[in-house]
């Protein structure tokens, strides 16, 4: 009769969640195996870590999926055609502010803050993060183009430039939040950012 392996002594789903907070706080490279082992549950060893997750890189991929299915949902409204394009855009930014400054988890956005934490030896991690940022940028672009098609923005609006501006602003929220900016301060900045949208919208009715 085959000998059964040793039972896992930690909750795998909870371990992924705790790993998410570590990567979010410290970045991919600074989150060491020792740090992961010390925080993912009682009894986890290097062999049990690799048996459960395969590698640190594979764990990070799971962490990104976990983040996007929870905190990262703030941008899902960009793809909701039942919302007015401007409403969807502003909602994404204000939800992002709320999420990035609320208590109970690291400040900022895991995807945005991980931009500068990958050295040339971790190209695969860089591609994962780039793909997520590209999708969010595409969401802003979708809203801008939809607004142009609906006649809510002037026809000659530079859709890509406006979308990139909005996406860059959202990424910048992470740095401000990590530096201690409050939700109230960042929420006020969203109002200023939306003036870039309204400048084109106002032209269309004058």
Coordinates of C-alpha atoms in Angstrom, one line a residue:
X1 CA 0.0 0.0 0.0
X2 CA 1.4 3.4 -1.0
X3 CA 2.5 5.6 1.9
X4 CA 0.4 8.8 2.1
X5 CA 2.2 12.1 2.1
X6 CA 2.3 14.3 5.2
X7 CA -0.9 16.4 5.5
X8 CA -0.6 20.1 4.8
X9 CA -0.5 22.1 8.0
X10 CA -1.7 25.4 6.6
X11 CA -4.8 26.8 4.8
X12 CA -3.7 27.2 1.2
X13 CA -6.2 29.9 0.3
X14 CA -5.3 31.9 3.4
X15 CA -1.7 31.5 2.6
X16 CA -2.2 33.0 -0.8
X17 CA -4.0 35.9 0.8
X18 CA -1.3 36.5 3.3
X19 CA 1.3 36.3 0.5
X20 CA -0.7 38.9 -1.4
X21 CA -0.3 41.4 1.5
X22 CA 3.4 40.7 1.7
X23 CA 4.0 41.2 -2.0
X24 CA 1.8 44.3 -1.9
X25 CA 3.8 45.8 0.9
X26 CA 7.3 44.8 0.0
X27 CA 7.3 44.1 -3.8
X28 CA 8.2 40.9 -5.6
X29 CA 11.9 40.8 -5.1
X30 CA 12.0 42.0 -1.5
X31 CA 9.5 39.4 -0.4
X32 CA 11.9 36.6 0.3
X33 CA 11.1 32.9 0.9
X34 CA 12.1 33.4 4.5
X35 CA 9.5 36.1 4.9
X36 CA 6.9 34.0 3.2
X37 CA 7.6 31.0 5.4
X38 CA 7.3 33.2 8.5
X39 CA 3.9 34.5 7.6
X40 CA 2.0 31.9 5.6
X41 CA 1.0 29.6 8.4
X42 CA 2.3 27.3 11.1
X43 CA 4.5 24.5 10.0
X44 CA 5.3 25.6 6.5
X45 CA 8.8 24.6 5.4
X46 CA 10.7 25.1 2.2
X47 CA 9.6 21.6 0.9
X48 CA 6.0 22.2 1.8
X49 CA 6.1 25.7 0.2
X50 CA 7.4 24.3 -3.1
X51 CA 5.0 21.4 -2.9
X52 CA 2.0 23.8 -2.5
X53 CA 3.0 26.6 -4.8
X54 CA 5.8 25.3 -7.1
X55 CA 7.8 28.4 -6.9
X56 CA 7.8 32.0 -5.7
X57 CA 7.0 33.1 -9.2
X58 CA 4.0 30.8 -9.5
X59 CA 2.8 32.0 -6.1
X60 CA 3.0 35.5 -7.3
X61 CA 0.8 34.7 -10.3
X62 CA -1.8 33.3 -7.9
X63 CA -1.5 36.4 -5.8
X64 CA -2.2 38.6 -8.8
X65 CA -5.3 36.6 -9.6
X66 CA -6.4 36.9 -6.0
X67 CA -5.8 40.6 -6.0
X68 CA -7.7 41.1 -9.3
X69 CA -10.7 39.1 -8.0
X70 CA -10.9 41.2 -4.8
X71 CA -9.3 44.6 -4.5
X72 CA -8.6 44.9 -8.2
X73 CA -12.3 44.9 -9.1
X74 CA -12.4 48.7 -8.6
X75 CA -11.8 49.0 -12.4
X76 CA -14.4 46.5 -13.5
X77 CA -16.9 49.4 -14.1
X78 CA -14.8 50.5 -17.0
X79 CA -16.2 47.6 -18.9
X80 CA -19.8 48.1 -17.8
X81 CA -21.7 49.5 -20.8
X82 CA -24.8 50.1 -18.7
X83 CA -22.9 53.0 -17.1
X84 CA -22.4 56.4 -18.8
X85 CA -18.8 56.5 -20.0
X86 CA -17.9 59.5 -17.8
X87 CA -19.7 57.9 -14.8
X88 CA -17.8 54.7 -15.3
X89 CA -14.4 56.5 -15.6
X90 CA -15.0 58.6 -12.5
X91 CA -16.3 55.6 -10.5
X92 CA -13.2 53.6 -11.3
X93 CA -11.0 56.5 -10.0
X94 CA -13.0 57.1 -6.9
X95 CA -13.2 53.4 -6.1
X96 CA -9.5 53.2 -6.6
X97 CA -8.9 56.0 -4.1
X98 CA -11.1 54.4 -1.5
X99 CA -9.4 51.0 -1.9
X100 CA -5.9 52.3 -1.9
X101 CA -6.3 54.4 1.3
X102 CA -8.6 52.2 3.4
X103 CA -7.4 50.3 6.5
X104 CA -6.8 46.6 6.7
X105 CA -4.3 46.1 3.9
X106 CA -1.2 47.9 2.5
X107 CA -1.8 51.3 0.9
X108 CA -1.6 51.8 -2.8
X109 CA -2.2 49.3 -5.6
X110 CA -0.3 46.1 -5.8
X111 CA -0.1 46.1 -9.6
X112 CA 1.1 49.7 -9.8
X113 CA 3.5 49.5 -7.0
X114 CA 5.1 46.4 -8.5
X115 CA 6.2 48.3 -11.6
X116 CA 9.6 49.1 -10.2
X117 CA 10.3 46.0 -8.2
X118 CA 11.4 43.5 -10.9
X119 CA 14.9 43.3 -12.2
X120 CA 15.9 42.0 -15.6
X121 CA 16.0 38.5 -14.3
X122 CA 12.2 38.4 -13.7
X123 CA 10.9 39.3 -17.2
X124 CA 7.9 36.9 -16.8
X125 CA 6.8 38.8 -13.7
X126 CA 7.1 42.1 -15.6
X127 CA 5.0 40.7 -18.4
X128 CA 2.2 39.6 -16.0
X129 CA 2.1 43.1 -14.5
X130 CA 2.3 44.8 -17.9
X131 CA -0.6 42.8 -19.2
X132 CA -2.8 43.9 -16.3
X133 CA -1.9 47.5 -16.7
X134 CA -2.5 47.3 -20.4
X135 CA -6.0 45.9 -19.8
X136 CA -6.8 48.8 -17.4
X137 CA -5.5 51.3 -19.9
X138 CA -7.7 49.7 -22.5
X139 CA -10.7 50.1 -20.2
X140 CA -10.2 53.8 -20.0
X141 CA -9.7 53.9 -23.8
X142 CA -13.0 52.0 -24.2
X143 CA -14.8 54.6 -22.1
X144 CA -13.4 57.5 -24.0
X145 CA -14.2 56.0 -27.4
X146 CA -17.7 55.2 -26.3
X147 CA -18.2 58.8 -25.1
X148 CA -17.0 60.0 -28.5
X149 CA -19.3 57.7 -30.3
X150 CA -22.2 58.8 -28.1
X151 CA -21.4 62.5 -28.9
X152 CA -20.5 63.2 -25.3
X153 CA -17.0 64.2 -26.3
X154 CA -16.0 66.1 -29.4
X155 CA -15.1 64.0 -32.3
X156 CA -11.5 65.2 -32.6
X157 CA -10.8 64.2 -29.0
X158 CA -7.4 62.4 -28.8
X159 CA -8.8 59.2 -27.3
X160 CA -5.5 57.6 -26.6
X161 CA -4.0 60.6 -25.0
X162 CA -7.0 61.1 -22.7
X163 CA -7.1 57.4 -21.8
X164 CA -3.3 57.4 -21.1
X165 CA -3.7 60.5 -18.9
X166 CA -6.5 58.9 -16.9
X167 CA -4.6 55.7 -16.5
X168 CA -1.4 57.5 -15.5
X169 CA -3.3 59.5 -13.0
X170 CA -4.7 56.3 -11.5
X171 CA -1.2 54.7 -11.3
X172 CA 0.1 57.8 -9.6
X173 CA -2.5 57.5 -6.9
X174 CA -0.5 54.5 -5.6
X175 CA 2.6 56.6 -4.9
X176 CA 0.6 59.3 -3.2
X177 CA -1.3 56.8 -1.1
X178 CA 1.9 55.0 -0.1
X179 CA 3.4 58.4 0.9
X180 CA 0.5 59.0 3.2
X181 CA -2.0 61.0 1.2
X182 CA -5.5 60.7 2.7
X183 CA -8.6 59.5 0.9
X184 CA -10.1 62.9 1.1
X185 CA -7.1 64.5 -0.5
X186 CA -7.0 62.0 -3.4
X187 CA -10.7 62.1 -3.9
X188 CA -10.4 65.9 -4.4
X189 CA -7.6 65.2 -6.9
X190 CA -10.0 63.0 -8.9
X191 CA -12.3 66.0 -9.3
X192 CA -9.5 67.9 -10.9
X193 CA -8.5 65.0 -13.1
X194 CA -12.0 64.7 -14.5
X195 CA -11.7 68.3 -15.7
X196 CA -9.6 67.0 -18.5
X197 CA -12.6 65.0 -19.7
X198 CA -15.1 67.9 -19.1
X199 CA -12.9 70.3 -21.1
X200 CA -13.7 68.2 -24.2
X201 CA -17.3 67.6 -23.2
X202 CA -18.0 71.3 -22.8
X203 CA -16.6 72.1 -26.2
X204 CA -19.2 69.9 -27.7
X205 CA -22.1 72.0 -26.4
X206 CA -20.6 75.5 -27.0

